[in-house]
Amino acid sequence: MKAWRFYGFNDLRMDEVSPPSCKPGHVVVKVLCVQPSVTEAQLARGIRTLAYDRIKVRLEREAPVQLFGHEFCAEVVEIGQGVSKVKVGDRVAARAKLPCGQCSLCLTDRSNLCRKGPVIGFDLPGCFSELALLPEIALVKVHERISHSEAAGLQSLSDSVAAVETAGIGIGDVVAILGQGSMGLECMQVARNCGAGKIITVDVRDEACAKSLELGAEYSINASHNDPVVAIRDLTDGNGADVVFECAGGSPKQGLSGNRSLGQAIDAVRSGGKIIGVSWFGEPLSLDIDILRERSLRYLFPDISTSEHLEHTVRLVASGRIKLQPMITHVLQGLESVPEAFEITANKGKYKAICPAQVML
Ligand SMILES: [Zn+2]
């Protein structure tokens, strides 16, 4: 079968490799649609972000290696021994971070806390290939009302569902979301479904602000023309938002805010309020902790997305409560267009992309 393999950072080649053989507890799938995550698009270029050191070591020791591809929709073509949740012909998507199934947490029904298991695309081959071997525990069945394209966005959405759950939004809470890329727009829509009151979003791109308003934000501030902290305080009687999602941080080389949006989140949240850290910064940050202490701020990080989150994500999209289709701006045809999808996803501002670029097989 054809599969993309990494020979190093910035060195991706489509090779002919042996198709995967099925194993107990696993399924073989035919990939229908796949997209690089923003993190993967950065890692492919050797930009420091989540898991950079791990990927670097794998490239040094194992190249050429099949990496990435955890955001996908695929059809089950073979099931291994003991598989009961899915059957041949089902369409599936997956969560990426898996429990190990063997540690004391996993054995006492707390596998959501386990960090010892593999991550699809990082430790196991993902779906930048014609076929893939996937563990059953990762999978969710895709509802018939969800398109291949939308299904490829379910993994990211399930992380956003977990982030909003972590936020514990109260009915009527003012919610601000900094960054209206895919996860920012997802957090906005999920927060709206979870009782948020006034919803204020921020981005530096007009097209992202427009998309945010279209999908349900009450106010969307373009931070290239207006100070978002002043605007959020003006909209909250000077108090600040109850909850701020920080979804804009990361490498400025990719059009992200560096750590500027984290400073804005701290200034825009009310005292005693919550900041939900969705971004990955890729390097240590210097932070004045005393400000957080003095203002009783809660800086929280999203829980890992579980199979329950993923099931709920399917329900949200199938029922039309969350709209993914309007966020999908770039759909390419054929496995050979994978490098173009990485290029677009790594430079979303330049290509006016909202979600990662997708590849249809
Ligand atoms: Zn475990």
mmCIF file of C-alpha atoms and ligand atoms in Angstrom:
data_model
loop_
_atom_site.group_PDB
_atom_site.id
_atom_site.type_symbol
_atom_site.label_atom_id
_atom_site.label_comp_id
_atom_site.label_asym_id
_atom_site.label_seq_id
_atom_site.Cartn_x
_atom_site.Cartn_y
_atom_site.Cartn_z
ATOM 1 C CA MET A 1 0.000 0.000 0.000
ATOM 2 C CA LYS A 2 1.012 3.634 -0.320
ATOM 3 C CA ALA A 3 2.014 5.444 2.874
ATOM 4 C CA TRP A 4 3.748 8.730 3.675
ATOM 5 C CA ARG A 5 6.914 8.283 5.714
ATOM 6 C CA PHE A 6 9.132 10.852 7.393
ATOM 7 C CA TYR A 7 12.856 10.633 6.703
ATOM 8 C CA GLY A 8 13.521 13.662 8.908
ATOM 9 C CA PHE A 9 11.957 17.028 9.652
ATOM 10 C CA ASN A 10 10.788 18.596 6.372
ATOM 11 C CA ASP A 11 11.404 15.324 4.546
ATOM 12 C CA LEU A 12 8.198 13.459 3.756
ATOM 13 C CA ARG A 13 8.020 10.813 1.002
ATOM 14 C CA MET A 14 5.262 8.576 -0.298
ATOM 15 C CA ASP A 15 6.533 4.983 -0.256
ATOM 16 C CA GLU A 16 5.181 1.558 -1.077
ATOM 17 C CA VAL A 17 5.039 -0.359 2.241
ATOM 18 C CA SER A 18 3.539 -3.670 3.407
ATOM 19 C CA PRO A 19 -0.119 -3.391 4.370
ATOM 20 C CA PRO A 20 -0.771 -3.847 8.111
ATOM 21 C CA SER A 21 -1.862 -7.284 9.376
ATOM 22 C CA CYS A 22 -4.740 -7.335 11.811
ATOM 23 C CA LYS A 23 -4.121 -8.142 15.500
ATOM 24 C CA PRO A 24 -6.413 -9.110 18.394
ATOM 25 C CA GLY A 25 -8.257 -6.074 19.738
ATOM 26 C CA HIS A 26 -7.446 -4.115 16.578
ATOM 27 C CA VAL A 27 -9.059 -3.320 13.240
ATOM 28 C CA VAL A 28 -7.653 -2.567 9.807
ATOM 29 C CA VAL A 29 -9.259 0.476 8.210
ATOM 30 C CA LYS A 30 -9.323 1.995 4.743
ATOM 31 C CA VAL A 31 -8.700 5.722 5.119
ATOM 32 C CA LEU A 32 -11.441 7.942 3.645
ATOM 33 C CA CYS A 33 -10.372 11.399 4.828
ATOM 34 C CA VAL A 34 -7.392 12.582 6.891
ATOM 35 C CA GLN A 35 -5.974 15.920 7.987
ATOM 36 C CA PRO A 36 -2.776 16.978 9.755
ATOM 37 C CA SER A 37 -3.459 18.600 13.135
ATOM 38 C CA VAL A 38 -1.906 22.029 13.658
ATOM 39 C CA THR A 39 0.561 20.405 16.069
ATOM 40 C CA GLU A 40 1.540 17.793 13.480
ATOM 41 C CA ALA A 41 1.981 20.442 10.792
ATOM 42 C CA GLN A 42 4.415 22.260 13.075
ATOM 43 C CA LEU A 43 6.281 19.112 14.136
ATOM 44 C CA ALA A 44 6.690 18.043 10.497
ATOM 45 C CA ARG A 45 8.744 21.231 10.048
ATOM 46 C CA GLY A 46 10.766 20.749 13.201
ATOM 47 C CA ILE A 47 9.053 23.564 15.064
ATOM 48 C CA ARG A 48 9.080 23.124 18.845
ATOM 49 C CA THR A 49 5.658 22.291 20.240
ATOM 50 C CA LEU A 50 3.967 19.370 22.022
ATOM 51 C CA ALA A 51 6.011 16.137 21.725
ATOM 52 C CA TYR A 52 8.850 17.742 19.725
ATOM 53 C CA ASP A 53 11.611 15.887 21.605
ATOM 54 C CA ARG A 54 9.813 12.569 21.269
ATOM 55 C CA ILE A 55 9.386 12.963 17.514
ATOM 56 C CA LYS A 56 13.003 14.094 17.091
ATOM 57 C CA VAL A 57 14.281 10.955 18.826
ATOM 58 C CA ARG A 58 12.022 8.726 16.723
ATOM 59 C CA LEU A 59 13.269 10.337 13.521
ATOM 60 C CA GLU A 60 16.896 9.940 14.581
ATOM 61 C CA ARG A 61 16.454 6.283 15.550
ATOM 62 C CA GLU A 62 13.779 4.918 13.232
ATOM 63 C CA ALA A 63 13.505 6.982 10.039
ATOM 64 C CA PRO A 64 11.888 6.391 7.651
ATOM 65 C CA VAL A 65 8.851 6.246 9.917
ATOM 66 C CA GLN A 66 5.093 6.579 9.466
ATOM 67 C CA LEU A 67 4.088 9.503 11.660
ATOM 68 C CA PHE A 68 0.961 11.556 12.395
ATOM 69 C CA GLY A 69 -2.575 11.218 11.028
ATOM 70 C CA HIS A 70 -4.789 10.899 14.122
ATOM 71 C CA GLU A 71 -7.546 13.129 12.695
ATOM 72 C CA PHE A 72 -9.371 10.979 10.170
ATOM 73 C CA CYS A 73 -12.485 9.178 9.006
ATOM 74 C CA ALA A 74 -11.980 5.580 7.886
ATOM 75 C CA GLU A 75 -13.924 2.446 7.003
ATOM 76 C CA VAL A 76 -13.333 -0.823 8.842
ATOM 77 C CA VAL A 77 -12.199 -3.532 6.388
ATOM 78 C CA GLU A 78 -11.034 -6.237 8.823
ATOM 79 C CA ILE A 79 -11.590 -6.900 12.524
ATOM 80 C CA GLY A 80 -9.234 -8.727 14.871
ATOM 81 C CA GLN A 81 -10.052 -11.333 17.482
ATOM 82 C CA GLY A 82 -12.207 -10.024 20.339
ATOM 83 C CA VAL A 83 -13.354 -6.857 18.564
ATOM 84 C CA SER A 84 -17.046 -6.260 19.338
ATOM 85 C CA LYS A 85 -17.688 -2.513 19.161
ATOM 86 C CA VAL A 86 -17.315 -2.118 15.401
ATOM 87 C CA LYS A 87 -17.837 -4.334 12.357
ATOM 88 C CA VAL A 88 -16.593 -4.443 8.775
ATOM 89 C CA GLY A 89 -18.147 -1.586 6.791
ATOM 90 C CA ASP A 90 -18.538 0.792 9.773
ATOM 91 C CA ARG A 91 -17.082 4.269 9.465
ATOM 92 C CA VAL A 92 -14.918 5.225 12.425
ATOM 93 C CA ALA A 93 -12.949 8.122 13.911
ATOM 94 C CA ALA A 94 -10.654 7.939 16.937
ATOM 95 C CA ARG A 95 -9.339 9.650 20.010
ATOM 96 C CA ALA A 96 -5.568 10.021 19.912
ATOM 97 C CA LYS A 97 -4.247 9.529 23.462
ATOM 98 C CA LEU A 98 -4.918 6.028 24.713
ATOM 99 C CA PRO A 99 -4.701 4.420 28.155
ATOM 100 C CA CYS A 100 -2.199 1.591 28.635
ATOM 101 C CA GLY A 101 -4.829 -0.830 29.985
ATOM 102 C CA GLN A 102 -2.385 -2.353 32.491
ATOM 103 C CA CYS A 103 -1.444 0.173 35.184
ATOM 104 C CA SER A 104 -3.149 0.558 38.553
ATOM 105 C CA LEU A 105 -5.200 3.500 37.243
ATOM 106 C CA CYS A 106 -6.428 1.565 34.197
ATOM 107 C CA LEU A 107 -7.226 -1.501 36.310
ATOM 108 C CA THR A 108 -9.340 0.543 38.731
ATOM 109 C CA ASP A 109 -11.574 2.260 36.188
ATOM 110 C CA ARG A 110 -9.547 5.467 36.100
ATOM 111 C CA SER A 111 -7.984 5.020 32.668
ATOM 112 C CA ASN A 112 -8.865 8.662 31.893
ATOM 113 C CA LEU A 113 -5.952 9.567 34.204
ATOM 114 C CA CYS A 114 -3.441 7.178 32.568
ATOM 115 C CA ARG A 115 -0.618 8.764 30.563
ATOM 116 C CA LYS A 116 1.324 5.573 29.853
ATOM 117 C CA GLY A 117 -0.537 4.480 26.721
ATOM 118 C CA PRO A 118 0.374 5.216 23.100
ATOM 119 C CA VAL A 119 -0.725 8.230 21.061
ATOM 120 C CA ILE A 120 -1.993 7.495 17.546
ATOM 121 C CA GLY A 121 0.299 9.064 14.953
ATOM 122 C CA PHE A 122 3.069 9.658 17.506
ATOM 123 C CA ASP A 123 3.711 6.173 18.890
ATOM 124 C CA LEU A 124 1.513 4.182 16.483
ATOM 125 C CA PRO A 125 1.211 4.788 12.730
ATOM 126 C CA GLY A 126 -1.722 7.059 11.928
ATOM 127 C CA CYS A 127 -3.681 7.508 8.729
ATOM 128 C CA PHE A 128 -1.459 9.199 6.128
ATOM 129 C CA SER A 129 -1.672 5.918 4.212
ATOM 130 C CA GLU A 130 -4.212 3.857 2.310
ATOM 131 C CA LEU A 131 -4.758 1.424 5.200
ATOM 132 C CA ALA A 132 -4.093 1.625 8.932
ATOM 133 C CA LEU A 133 -4.112 -0.693 11.936
ATOM 134 C CA LEU A 134 -5.923 0.830 14.934
ATOM 135 C CA PRO A 135 -6.776 -0.355 18.443
ATOM 136 C CA GLU A 136 -10.509 -0.851 19.014
ATOM 137 C CA ILE A 137 -10.416 1.152 22.279
ATOM 138 C CA ALA A 138 -9.537 4.281 20.277
ATOM 139 C CA LEU A 139 -12.543 4.119 17.985
ATOM 140 C CA VAL A 140 -15.982 5.606 17.757
ATOM 141 C CA LYS A 141 -18.596 4.785 15.137
ATOM 142 C CA VAL A 142 -19.423 7.720 12.895
ATOM 143 C CA HIS A 143 -23.142 8.508 12.657
ATOM 144 C CA GLU A 144 -24.651 8.364 9.129
ATOM 145 C CA ARG A 145 -25.588 12.056 9.334
ATOM 146 C CA ILE A 146 -21.894 12.999 9.664
ATOM 147 C CA SER A 147 -19.887 13.380 6.430
ATOM 148 C CA HIS A 148 -16.358 11.975 5.918
ATOM 149 C CA SER A 149 -15.082 15.558 6.107
ATOM 150 C CA GLU A 150 -16.829 16.361 9.372
ATOM 151 C CA ALA A 151 -15.785 13.010 10.863
ATOM 152 C CA ALA A 152 -12.118 13.890 10.328
ATOM 153 C CA GLY A 153 -12.701 16.819 12.710
ATOM 154 C CA LEU A 154 -14.240 14.717 15.514
ATOM 155 C CA GLN A 155 -10.950 14.047 17.320
ATOM 156 C CA SER A 156 -10.137 17.727 17.645
ATOM 157 C CA LEU A 157 -13.717 18.472 18.676
ATOM 158 C CA SER A 158 -13.559 15.824 21.406
ATOM 159 C CA ASP A 159 -10.506 17.616 22.858
ATOM 160 C CA SER A 160 -12.548 20.828 22.813
ATOM 161 C CA VAL A 161 -15.457 19.069 24.538
ATOM 162 C CA ALA A 162 -13.015 17.939 27.254
ATOM 163 C CA ALA A 163 -11.669 21.512 27.544
ATOM 164 C CA VAL A 164 -15.149 22.974 28.006
ATOM 165 C CA GLU A 165 -15.995 20.307 30.575
ATOM 166 C CA THR A 166 -12.834 21.273 32.483
ATOM 167 C CA ALA A 167 -14.042 24.902 32.445
ATOM 168 C CA GLY A 168 -17.226 23.980 34.361
ATOM 169 C CA ILE A 169 -19.182 26.837 32.778
ATOM 170 C CA GLY A 170 -22.152 28.045 34.827
ATOM 171 C CA ILE A 171 -25.449 29.112 33.235
ATOM 172 C CA GLY A 172 -25.056 32.661 31.953
ATOM 173 C CA ASP A 173 -21.280 32.887 32.497
ATOM 174 C CA VAL A 174 -19.477 35.373 30.276
ATOM 175 C CA VAL A 175 -17.054 33.355 28.166
ATOM 176 C CA ALA A 176 -14.203 34.838 26.124
ATOM 177 C CA ILE A 177 -12.232 32.764 23.641
ATOM 178 C CA LEU A 178 -8.872 34.025 22.394
ATOM 179 C CA GLY A 179 -8.087 32.513 18.993
ATOM 180 C CA GLN A 180 -10.727 31.363 16.508
ATOM 181 C CA GLY A 181 -8.900 28.592 14.702
ATOM 182 C CA SER A 182 -10.427 25.137 14.779
ATOM 183 C CA MET A 183 -10.203 24.536 18.538
ATOM 184 C CA GLY A 184 -11.228 28.108 19.375
ATOM 185 C CA LEU A 185 -14.337 27.839 17.199
ATOM 186 C CA GLU A 186 -15.079 24.414 18.624
ATOM 187 C CA CYS A 187 -14.718 25.588 22.247
ATOM 188 C CA MET A 188 -16.970 28.540 21.388
ATOM 189 C CA GLN A 189 -19.703 26.292 19.987
ATOM 190 C CA VAL A 190 -19.461 23.752 22.812
ATOM 191 C CA ALA A 191 -19.528 26.543 25.451
ATOM 192 C CA ARG A 192 -22.638 27.896 23.760
ATOM 193 C CA ASN A 193 -24.205 24.441 24.144
ATOM 194 C CA CYS A 194 -23.207 24.350 27.820
ATOM 195 C CA GLY A 195 -25.068 27.406 29.053
ATOM 196 C CA ALA A 196 -22.577 30.201 28.386
ATOM 197 C CA GLY A 197 -24.111 33.686 28.479
ATOM 198 C CA LYS A 198 -22.339 36.442 26.592
ATOM 199 C CA ILE A 199 -19.749 34.913 24.257
ATOM 200 C CA ILE A 200 -16.871 37.141 23.147
ATOM 201 C CA THR A 201 -14.252 35.867 20.711
ATOM 202 C CA VAL A 202 -10.929 37.293 19.566
ATOM 203 C CA ASP A 203 -8.776 36.669 16.513
ATOM 204 C CA VAL A 204 -6.392 38.685 14.351
ATOM 205 C CA ARG A 205 -7.966 37.565 11.065
ATOM 206 C CA ASP A 206 -11.160 39.086 9.664
ATOM 207 C CA GLU A 207 -12.247 35.745 8.137
ATOM 208 C CA ALA A 208 -11.949 33.976 11.509
ATOM 209 C CA CYS A 209 -13.932 36.730 13.280
ATOM 210 C CA ALA A 210 -16.639 36.517 10.602
ATOM 211 C CA LYS A 211 -16.794 32.717 10.941
ATOM 212 C CA SER A 212 -17.077 33.070 14.706
ATOM 213 C CA LEU A 213 -20.075 35.399 14.441
ATOM 214 C CA GLU A 214 -21.660 33.096 11.855
ATOM 215 C CA LEU A 215 -21.326 30.143 14.246
ATOM 216 C CA GLY A 216 -22.812 31.863 17.272
ATOM 217 C CA ALA A 217 -20.423 34.266 19.023
ATOM 218 C CA GLU A 218 -22.161 37.409 20.235
ATOM 219 C CA TYR A 219 -19.128 39.662 19.806
ATOM 220 C CA SER A 220 -15.950 39.025 17.825
ATOM 221 C CA ILE A 221 -12.998 41.363 18.242
ATOM 222 C CA ASN A 222 -10.217 41.709 15.688
ATOM 223 C CA ALA A 223 -7.131 42.105 17.885
ATOM 224 C CA SER A 224 -5.097 43.628 15.047
ATOM 225 C CA HIS A 225 -7.308 46.721 15.221
ATOM 226 C CA ASN A 226 -8.586 46.720 18.823
ATOM 227 C CA ASP A 227 -7.162 45.911 22.245
ATOM 228 C CA PRO A 228 -9.036 42.714 23.170
ATOM 229 C CA VAL A 229 -8.550 43.252 26.930
ATOM 230 C CA VAL A 230 -10.137 46.718 26.784
ATOM 231 C CA ALA A 231 -12.962 45.391 24.610
ATOM 232 C CA ILE A 232 -13.698 42.430 26.912
ATOM 233 C CA ARG A 233 -13.630 44.658 30.001
ATOM 234 C CA ASP A 234 -15.944 47.167 28.274
ATOM 235 C CA LEU A 235 -18.395 44.347 27.577
ATOM 236 C CA THR A 236 -18.328 43.122 31.211
ATOM 237 C CA ASP A 237 -18.752 46.359 33.209
ATOM 238 C CA GLY A 238 -15.005 46.451 33.731
ATOM 239 C CA ASN A 239 -14.935 43.114 35.572
ATOM 240 C CA GLY A 240 -13.634 40.750 32.912
ATOM 241 C CA ALA A 241 -14.985 37.423 31.675
ATOM 242 C CA ASP A 242 -15.898 34.560 34.012
ATOM 243 C CA VAL A 243 -14.025 32.089 31.830
ATOM 244 C CA VAL A 244 -11.330 32.741 29.203
ATOM 245 C CA PHE A 245 -10.189 30.043 26.798
ATOM 246 C CA GLU A 246 -6.641 30.700 25.580
ATOM 247 C CA CYS A 247 -6.482 29.091 22.122
ATOM 248 C CA ALA A 248 -4.087 31.431 20.291
ATOM 249 C CA GLY A 249 -0.656 30.792 21.836
ATOM 250 C CA GLY A 250 2.235 29.139 20.018
ATOM 251 C CA SER A 251 4.889 29.830 17.436
ATOM 252 C CA PRO A 252 4.592 33.284 15.780
ATOM 253 C CA LYS A 253 6.203 31.636 12.713
ATOM 254 C CA GLN A 254 2.829 29.921 12.236
ATOM 255 C CA GLY A 255 0.815 33.086 12.794
ATOM 256 C CA LEU A 256 0.171 32.235 16.469
ATOM 257 C CA SER A 257 0.488 34.776 19.259
ATOM 258 C CA GLY A 258 3.620 33.533 21.057
ATOM 259 C CA ASN A 259 2.633 34.007 24.711
ATOM 260 C CA ARG A 260 0.886 37.341 24.178
ATOM 261 C CA SER A 261 -2.604 35.845 24.289
ATOM 262 C CA LEU A 262 -1.833 34.251 27.668
ATOM 263 C CA GLY A 263 -1.073 37.713 29.080
ATOM 264 C CA GLN A 264 -4.309 38.963 27.522
ATOM 265 C CA ALA A 265 -6.236 36.048 29.057
ATOM 266 C CA ILE A 266 -4.898 36.946 32.528
ATOM 267 C CA ASP A 267 -5.849 40.609 32.020
ATOM 268 C CA ALA A 268 -9.277 39.833 30.534
ATOM 269 C CA VAL A 269 -10.548 37.311 33.114
ATOM 270 C CA ARG A 270 -12.376 38.521 36.219
ATOM 271 C CA SER A 271 -10.823 38.000 39.643
ATOM 272 C CA GLY A 272 -11.571 34.460 40.785
ATOM 273 C CA GLY A 273 -12.238 33.487 37.169
ATOM 274 C CA LYS A 274 -10.862 30.642 35.119
ATOM 275 C CA ILE A 275 -8.363 30.561 32.283
ATOM 276 C CA ILE A 276 -8.431 27.359 30.257
ATOM 277 C CA GLY A 277 -5.043 26.723 28.647
ATOM 278 C CA VAL A 278 -5.740 25.050 25.306
ATOM 279 C CA SER A 279 -2.576 26.208 23.464
ATOM 280 C CA TRP A 280 0.815 24.547 23.339
ATOM 281 C CA PHE A 281 3.742 26.964 23.582
ATOM 282 C CA GLY A 282 6.644 24.661 22.740
ATOM 283 C CA GLU A 283 8.991 26.304 25.237
ATOM 284 C CA PRO A 284 9.072 27.348 28.910
ATOM 285 C CA LEU A 285 7.274 30.590 29.685
ATOM 286 C CA SER A 286 7.991 33.252 32.255
ATOM 287 C CA LEU A 287 4.827 34.065 34.184
ATOM 288 C CA ASP A 288 4.167 36.419 37.119
ATOM 289 C CA ILE A 289 2.476 33.858 39.370
ATOM 290 C CA ASP A 290 1.827 36.481 42.078
ATOM 291 C CA ILE A 291 -0.730 38.154 39.800
ATOM 292 C CA LEU A 292 -2.627 34.881 39.545
ATOM 293 C CA ARG A 293 -2.335 34.425 43.321
ATOM 294 C CA GLU A 294 -3.382 37.978 44.130
ATOM 295 C CA ARG A 295 -6.425 37.810 41.831
ATOM 296 C CA SER A 296 -7.343 34.218 42.817
ATOM 297 C CA LEU A 297 -7.184 33.123 39.186
ATOM 298 C CA ARG A 298 -7.556 29.498 38.199
ATOM 299 C CA TYR A 299 -5.267 28.523 35.313
ATOM 300 C CA LEU A 300 -6.571 25.117 34.292
ATOM 301 C CA PHE A 301 -5.589 22.650 31.591
ATOM 302 C CA PRO A 302 -8.084 20.448 29.763
ATOM 303 C CA ASP A 303 -8.585 16.866 30.823
ATOM 304 C CA ILE A 304 -7.654 14.214 28.298
ATOM 305 C CA SER A 305 -10.460 13.323 25.905
ATOM 306 C CA THR A 306 -12.026 9.962 26.753
ATOM 307 C CA SER A 307 -14.252 7.620 24.761
ATOM 308 C CA GLU A 308 -17.230 9.274 26.531
ATOM 309 C CA HIS A 309 -16.123 12.674 25.214
ATOM 310 C CA LEU A 310 -15.746 11.221 21.730
ATOM 311 C CA GLU A 311 -19.217 9.594 21.849
ATOM 312 C CA HIS A 312 -20.698 12.910 22.985
ATOM 313 C CA THR A 313 -18.874 14.679 20.164
ATOM 314 C CA VAL A 314 -20.570 12.381 17.619
ATOM 315 C CA ARG A 315 -23.941 13.202 19.208
ATOM 316 C CA LEU A 316 -23.276 16.963 19.083
ATOM 317 C CA VAL A 317 -22.411 16.902 15.379
ATOM 318 C CA ALA A 318 -25.059 14.366 14.295
ATOM 319 C CA SER A 319 -27.777 16.393 16.011
ATOM 320 C CA GLY A 320 -26.599 19.643 14.398
ATOM 321 C CA ARG A 321 -25.818 21.276 17.752
ATOM 322 C CA ILE A 322 -22.217 21.775 16.661
ATOM 323 C CA LYS A 323 -21.428 22.738 13.066
ATOM 324 C CA LEU A 324 -18.106 21.563 11.687
ATOM 325 C CA GLN A 325 -18.810 21.900 7.954
ATOM 326 C CA PRO A 326 -18.552 25.733 7.821
ATOM 327 C CA MET A 327 -15.090 25.502 9.434
ATOM 328 C CA ILE A 328 -13.717 23.207 6.703
ATOM 329 C CA THR A 329 -12.183 25.525 4.128
ATOM 330 C CA HIS A 330 -9.694 23.354 2.202
ATOM 331 C CA VAL A 331 -10.384 19.836 0.866
ATOM 332 C CA LEU A 332 -7.742 18.250 -1.378
ATOM 333 C CA GLN A 333 -8.101 15.080 -3.448
ATOM 334 C CA GLY A 334 -5.839 12.026 -3.303
ATOM 335 C CA LEU A 335 -3.123 10.757 -0.977
ATOM 336 C CA GLU A 336 -0.468 12.548 -3.062
ATOM 337 C CA SER A 337 -1.789 15.908 -1.807
ATOM 338 C CA VAL A 338 -0.694 15.243 1.806
ATOM 339 C CA PRO A 339 2.349 17.591 1.658
ATOM 340 C CA GLU A 340 0.100 20.404 0.391
ATOM 341 C CA ALA A 341 -2.253 19.757 3.319
ATOM 342 C CA PHE A 342 0.698 20.110 5.715
ATOM 343 C CA GLU A 343 1.770 23.358 4.009
ATOM 344 C CA ILE A 344 -1.719 24.891 4.235
ATOM 345 C CA THR A 345 -2.249 23.743 7.830
ATOM 346 C CA ALA A 346 1.142 25.096 8.919
ATOM 347 C CA ASN A 347 0.295 28.482 7.371
ATOM 348 C CA LYS A 348 -3.434 28.879 7.873
ATOM 349 C CA GLY A 349 -3.276 32.680 7.856
ATOM 350 C CA LYS A 350 -1.586 32.793 4.453
ATOM 351 C CA TYR A 351 -4.158 30.421 2.910
ATOM 352 C CA LYS A 352 -7.170 31.832 4.793
ATOM 353 C CA ALA A 353 -7.824 28.369 6.228
ATOM 354 C CA ILE A 354 -9.862 27.866 9.396
ATOM 355 C CA CYS A 355 -9.579 24.115 10.062
ATOM 356 C CA PRO A 356 -6.621 22.030 8.875
ATOM 357 C CA ALA A 357 -6.602 21.189 5.159
ATOM 358 C CA GLN A 358 -8.163 17.793 4.516
ATOM 359 C CA VAL A 359 -7.182 15.030 2.130
ATOM 360 C CA MET A 360 -9.920 12.841 0.610
ATOM 361 C CA LEU A 361 -8.817 9.412 -0.530
HETATM 362 ZN ZN ZN B 1 -2.721 2.796 32.342
#
